[in-house]
GROMACS .gro file of C-alpha atoms in nm:
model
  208
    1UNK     CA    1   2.889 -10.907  29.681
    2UNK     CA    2   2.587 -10.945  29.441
    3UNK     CA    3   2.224 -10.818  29.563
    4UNK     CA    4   1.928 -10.881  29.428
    5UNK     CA    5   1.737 -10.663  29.169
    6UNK     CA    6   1.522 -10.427  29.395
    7UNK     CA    7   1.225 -10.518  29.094
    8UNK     CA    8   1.247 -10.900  29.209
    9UNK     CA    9   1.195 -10.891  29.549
   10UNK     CA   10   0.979 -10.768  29.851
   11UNK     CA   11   1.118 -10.477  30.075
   12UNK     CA   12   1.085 -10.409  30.445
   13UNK     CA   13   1.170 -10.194  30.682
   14UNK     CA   14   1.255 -10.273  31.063
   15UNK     CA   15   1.386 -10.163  31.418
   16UNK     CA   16   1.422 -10.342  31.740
   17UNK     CA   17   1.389 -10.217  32.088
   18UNK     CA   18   1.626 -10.332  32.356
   19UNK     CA   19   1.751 -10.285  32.735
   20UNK     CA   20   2.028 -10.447  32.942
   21UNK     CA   21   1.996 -10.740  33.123
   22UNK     CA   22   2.211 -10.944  33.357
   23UNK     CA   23   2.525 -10.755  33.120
   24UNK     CA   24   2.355 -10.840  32.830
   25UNK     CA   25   2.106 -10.653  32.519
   26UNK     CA   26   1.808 -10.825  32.499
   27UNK     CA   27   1.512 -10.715  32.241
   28UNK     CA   28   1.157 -10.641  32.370
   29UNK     CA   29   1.040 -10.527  32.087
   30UNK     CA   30   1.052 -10.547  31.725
   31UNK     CA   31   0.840 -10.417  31.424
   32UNK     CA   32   0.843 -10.463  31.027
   33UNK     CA   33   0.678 -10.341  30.760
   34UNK     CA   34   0.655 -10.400  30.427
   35UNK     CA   35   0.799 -10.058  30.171
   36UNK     CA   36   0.515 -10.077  29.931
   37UNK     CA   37   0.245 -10.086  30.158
   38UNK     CA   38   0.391  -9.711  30.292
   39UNK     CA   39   0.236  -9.536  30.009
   40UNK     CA   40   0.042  -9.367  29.887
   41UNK     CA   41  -0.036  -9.301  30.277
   42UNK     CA   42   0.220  -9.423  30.544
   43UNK     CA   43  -0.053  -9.382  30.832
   44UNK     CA   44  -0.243  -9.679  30.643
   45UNK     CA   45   0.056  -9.897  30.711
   46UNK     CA   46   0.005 -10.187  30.998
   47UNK     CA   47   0.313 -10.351  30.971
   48UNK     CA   48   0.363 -10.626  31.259
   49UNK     CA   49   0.479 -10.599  31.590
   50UNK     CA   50   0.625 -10.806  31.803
   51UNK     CA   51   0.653 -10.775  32.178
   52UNK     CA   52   0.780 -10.949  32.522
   53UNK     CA   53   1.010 -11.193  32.582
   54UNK     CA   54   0.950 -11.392  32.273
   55UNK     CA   55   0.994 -11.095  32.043
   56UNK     CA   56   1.308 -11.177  31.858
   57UNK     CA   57   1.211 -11.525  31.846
   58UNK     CA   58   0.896 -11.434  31.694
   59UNK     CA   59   1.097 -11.154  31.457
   60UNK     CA   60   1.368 -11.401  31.322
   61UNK     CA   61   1.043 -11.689  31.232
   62UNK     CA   62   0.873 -11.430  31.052
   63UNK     CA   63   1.140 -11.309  30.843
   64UNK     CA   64   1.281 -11.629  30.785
   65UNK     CA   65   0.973 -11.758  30.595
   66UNK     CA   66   0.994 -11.458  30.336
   67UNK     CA   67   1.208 -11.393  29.997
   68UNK     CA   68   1.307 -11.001  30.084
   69UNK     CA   69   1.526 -10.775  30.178
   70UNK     CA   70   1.514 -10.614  30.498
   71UNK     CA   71   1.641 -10.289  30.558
   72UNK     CA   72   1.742 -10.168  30.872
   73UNK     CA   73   1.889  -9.786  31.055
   74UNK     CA   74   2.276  -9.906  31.224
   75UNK     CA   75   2.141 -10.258  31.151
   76UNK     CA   76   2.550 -10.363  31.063
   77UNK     CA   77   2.628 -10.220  31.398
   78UNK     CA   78   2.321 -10.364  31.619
   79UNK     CA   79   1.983 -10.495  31.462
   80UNK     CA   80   2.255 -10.747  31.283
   81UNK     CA   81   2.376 -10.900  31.597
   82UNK     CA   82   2.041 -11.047  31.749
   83UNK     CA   83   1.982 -11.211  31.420
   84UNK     CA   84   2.308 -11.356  31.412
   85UNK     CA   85   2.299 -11.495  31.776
   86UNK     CA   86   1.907 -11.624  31.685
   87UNK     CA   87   2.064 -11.847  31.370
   88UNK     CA   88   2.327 -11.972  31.600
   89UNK     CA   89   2.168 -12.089  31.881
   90UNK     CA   90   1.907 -12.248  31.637
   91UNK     CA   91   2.212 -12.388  31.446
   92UNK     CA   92   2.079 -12.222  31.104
   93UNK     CA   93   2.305 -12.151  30.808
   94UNK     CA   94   2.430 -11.824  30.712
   95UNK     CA   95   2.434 -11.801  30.298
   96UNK     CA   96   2.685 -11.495  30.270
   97UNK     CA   97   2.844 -11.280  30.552
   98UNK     CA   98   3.125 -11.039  30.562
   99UNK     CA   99   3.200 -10.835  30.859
  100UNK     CA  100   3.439 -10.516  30.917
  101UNK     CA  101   3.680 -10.592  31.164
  102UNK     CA  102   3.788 -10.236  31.228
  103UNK     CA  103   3.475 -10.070  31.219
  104UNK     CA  104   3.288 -10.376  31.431
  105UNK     CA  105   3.012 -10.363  31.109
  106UNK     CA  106   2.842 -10.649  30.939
  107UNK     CA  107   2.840 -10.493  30.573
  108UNK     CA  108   2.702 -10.842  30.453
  109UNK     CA  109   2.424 -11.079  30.588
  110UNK     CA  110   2.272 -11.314  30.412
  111UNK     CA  111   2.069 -11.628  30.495
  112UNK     CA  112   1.811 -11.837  30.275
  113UNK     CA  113   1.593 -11.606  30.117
  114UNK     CA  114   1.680 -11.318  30.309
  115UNK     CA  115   1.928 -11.039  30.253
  116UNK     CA  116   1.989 -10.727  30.556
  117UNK     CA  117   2.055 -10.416  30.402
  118UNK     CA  118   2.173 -10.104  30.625
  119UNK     CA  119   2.087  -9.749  30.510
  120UNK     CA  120   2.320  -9.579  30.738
  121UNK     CA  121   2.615  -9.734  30.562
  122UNK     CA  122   2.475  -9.499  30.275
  123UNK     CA  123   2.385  -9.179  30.472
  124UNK     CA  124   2.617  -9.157  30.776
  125UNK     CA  125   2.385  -8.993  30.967
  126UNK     CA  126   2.104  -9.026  31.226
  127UNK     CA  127   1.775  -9.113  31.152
  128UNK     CA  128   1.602  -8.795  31.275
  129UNK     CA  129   1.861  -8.551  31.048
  130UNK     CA  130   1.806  -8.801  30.730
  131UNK     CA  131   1.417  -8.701  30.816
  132UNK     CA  132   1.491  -8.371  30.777
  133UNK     CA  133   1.738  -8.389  30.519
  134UNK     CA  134   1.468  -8.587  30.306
  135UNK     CA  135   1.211  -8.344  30.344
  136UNK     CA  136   1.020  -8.650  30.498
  137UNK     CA  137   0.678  -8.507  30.614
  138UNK     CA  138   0.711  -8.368  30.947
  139UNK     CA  139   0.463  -8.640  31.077
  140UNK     CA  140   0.656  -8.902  30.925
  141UNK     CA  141   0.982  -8.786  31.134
  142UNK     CA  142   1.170  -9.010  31.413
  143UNK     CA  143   1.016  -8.938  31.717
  144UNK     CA  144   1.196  -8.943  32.073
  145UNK     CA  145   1.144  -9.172  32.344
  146UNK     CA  146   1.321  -9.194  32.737
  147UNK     CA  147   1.484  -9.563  32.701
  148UNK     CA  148   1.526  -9.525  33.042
  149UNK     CA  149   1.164  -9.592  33.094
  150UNK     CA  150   1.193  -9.943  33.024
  151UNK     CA  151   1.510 -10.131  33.216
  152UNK     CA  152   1.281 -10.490  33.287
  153UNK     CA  153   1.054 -10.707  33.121
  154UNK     CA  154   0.796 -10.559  33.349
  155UNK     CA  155   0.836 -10.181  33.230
  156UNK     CA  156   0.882 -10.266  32.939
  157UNK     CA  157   0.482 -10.394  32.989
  158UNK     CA  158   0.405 -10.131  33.201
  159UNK     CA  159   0.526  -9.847  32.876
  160UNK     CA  160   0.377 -10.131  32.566
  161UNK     CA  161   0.174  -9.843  32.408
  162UNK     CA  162   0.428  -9.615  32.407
  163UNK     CA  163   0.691  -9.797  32.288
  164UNK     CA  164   0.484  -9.957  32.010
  165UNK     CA  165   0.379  -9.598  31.870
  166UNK     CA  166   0.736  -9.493  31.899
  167UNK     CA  167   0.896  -9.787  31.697
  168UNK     CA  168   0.610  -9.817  31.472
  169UNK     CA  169   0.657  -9.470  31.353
  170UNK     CA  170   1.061  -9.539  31.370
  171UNK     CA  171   0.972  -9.813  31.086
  172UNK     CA  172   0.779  -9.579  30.899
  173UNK     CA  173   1.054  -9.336  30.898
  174UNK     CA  174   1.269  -9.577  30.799
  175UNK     CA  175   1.105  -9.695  30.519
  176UNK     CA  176   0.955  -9.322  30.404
  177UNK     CA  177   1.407  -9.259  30.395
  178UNK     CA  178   1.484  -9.571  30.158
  179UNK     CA  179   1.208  -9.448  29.903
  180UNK     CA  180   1.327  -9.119  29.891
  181UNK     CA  181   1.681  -9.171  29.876
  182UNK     CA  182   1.668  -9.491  29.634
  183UNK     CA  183   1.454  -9.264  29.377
  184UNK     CA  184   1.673  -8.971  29.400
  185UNK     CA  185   2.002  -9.219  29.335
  186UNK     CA  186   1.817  -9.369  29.065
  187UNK     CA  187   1.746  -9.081  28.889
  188UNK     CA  188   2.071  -8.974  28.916
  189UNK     CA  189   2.268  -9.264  28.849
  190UNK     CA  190   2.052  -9.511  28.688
  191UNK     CA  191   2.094  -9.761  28.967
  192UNK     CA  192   1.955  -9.892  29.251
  193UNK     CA  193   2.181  -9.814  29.587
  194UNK     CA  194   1.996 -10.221  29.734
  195UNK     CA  195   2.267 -10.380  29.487
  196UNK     CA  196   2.524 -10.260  29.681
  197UNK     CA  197   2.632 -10.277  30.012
  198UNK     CA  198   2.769  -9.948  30.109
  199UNK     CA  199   2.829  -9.568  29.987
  200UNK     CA  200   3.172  -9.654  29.885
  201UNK     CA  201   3.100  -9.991  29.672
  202UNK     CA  202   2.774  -9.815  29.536
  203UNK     CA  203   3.054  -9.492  29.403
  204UNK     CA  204   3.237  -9.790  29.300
  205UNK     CA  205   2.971  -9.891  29.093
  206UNK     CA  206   2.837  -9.608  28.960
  207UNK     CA  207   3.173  -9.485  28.817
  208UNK     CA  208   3.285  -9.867  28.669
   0.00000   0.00000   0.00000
């Protein structure tokens, strides 16, 4: 699958929040910020958040309205999946998708002027040891947060400031990761890991 040049498009970075209810994930939170507005200070960054019941809803009309990519942490694995079921039930077409069957991933995910892009295909990894890894400043790191705290749309009121600081800064982290790891590959290599879709096809690339 063909990306788009990192140099013609707007970049973001994104997480969602869930808990279970009635057997199924729902999202009470989700944030997004745009990469270039992380530097040259991250703590300058607003981004948007988006909380409640209408959160997803809220998300998925945001993003749709943009020309970007968004980049997400386990996004093929999760993130993915609440856009997917948003599109269908507002019967919206899907421009490119690919998923693997054995792994339960969505590598590819594309839809009008919107491409998902999932770091963790690249780094294997979790988001807190990529921190590290990165030499991310310390500040900058993943934080931690008790999930358990919020099981209902009512804690998940009742803990709003909490969560917001914590996904905020997950965002952040995110998007701090991407920058470092695209420059380093680019100086290495040449080329920009957004063209491809994971580790393997980006090898792929680099060695055709």
């Amino acid at each position: 699958k063909e990306l788009a040049e990192p140099s013609k498009q707007k970049i973001y970075s994104a997480d969602f929040e869930t808990f279970m209810e009635d057997g199924e994930m729902v999202v009470y939170a989700a944030c997004i910020i745009r990469i270039d507005t992380l530097q040259p200070d991250p703590s300058k960054s607003k981004g948007k958040i988006f909380y409640g019941k209408n959160s997803i809803d809220e998300f998925c009309k945001f993003i749709y309205k943009l020309r970007a990519t968004i980049i997400f942490y386990n996004g093929s694995r999760f993130d993915y999946y609440f856009i997917l079921r948003w599109m269908l039930i507002n019967h919206l077409p899907v421009k490119e998708f690919s998923k693997d069957v054995k792994g339960n991933k969505i590598t590819c995910f594309k839809f009008k002027n919107i491409q998902l892009w999932d770091l963790c295909l690249f780094t294997n990894s979790s988001l807190a040891s990529l921190c590290r890894s990165l030499k991310i400043d310390d500040k900058y790191w993943k934080s931690s947060f008790d999930h358990r705290k919020v099981f209902s749309w009512e804690s998940a009121e009742e803990h709003k400031k909490e969560v917001s600081a914590y996904i905020k800064l997950d965002v952040v982290s995110l998007g701090l990761c991407y920058i470092k790891f695209s420059d380093s590959m680019f100086k290495l290599y040449n080329m920009h890991p957004l063209t491809s879709l994971t580790l393997s096809s980006f090898a792929y690339d680099v060695w055709r």
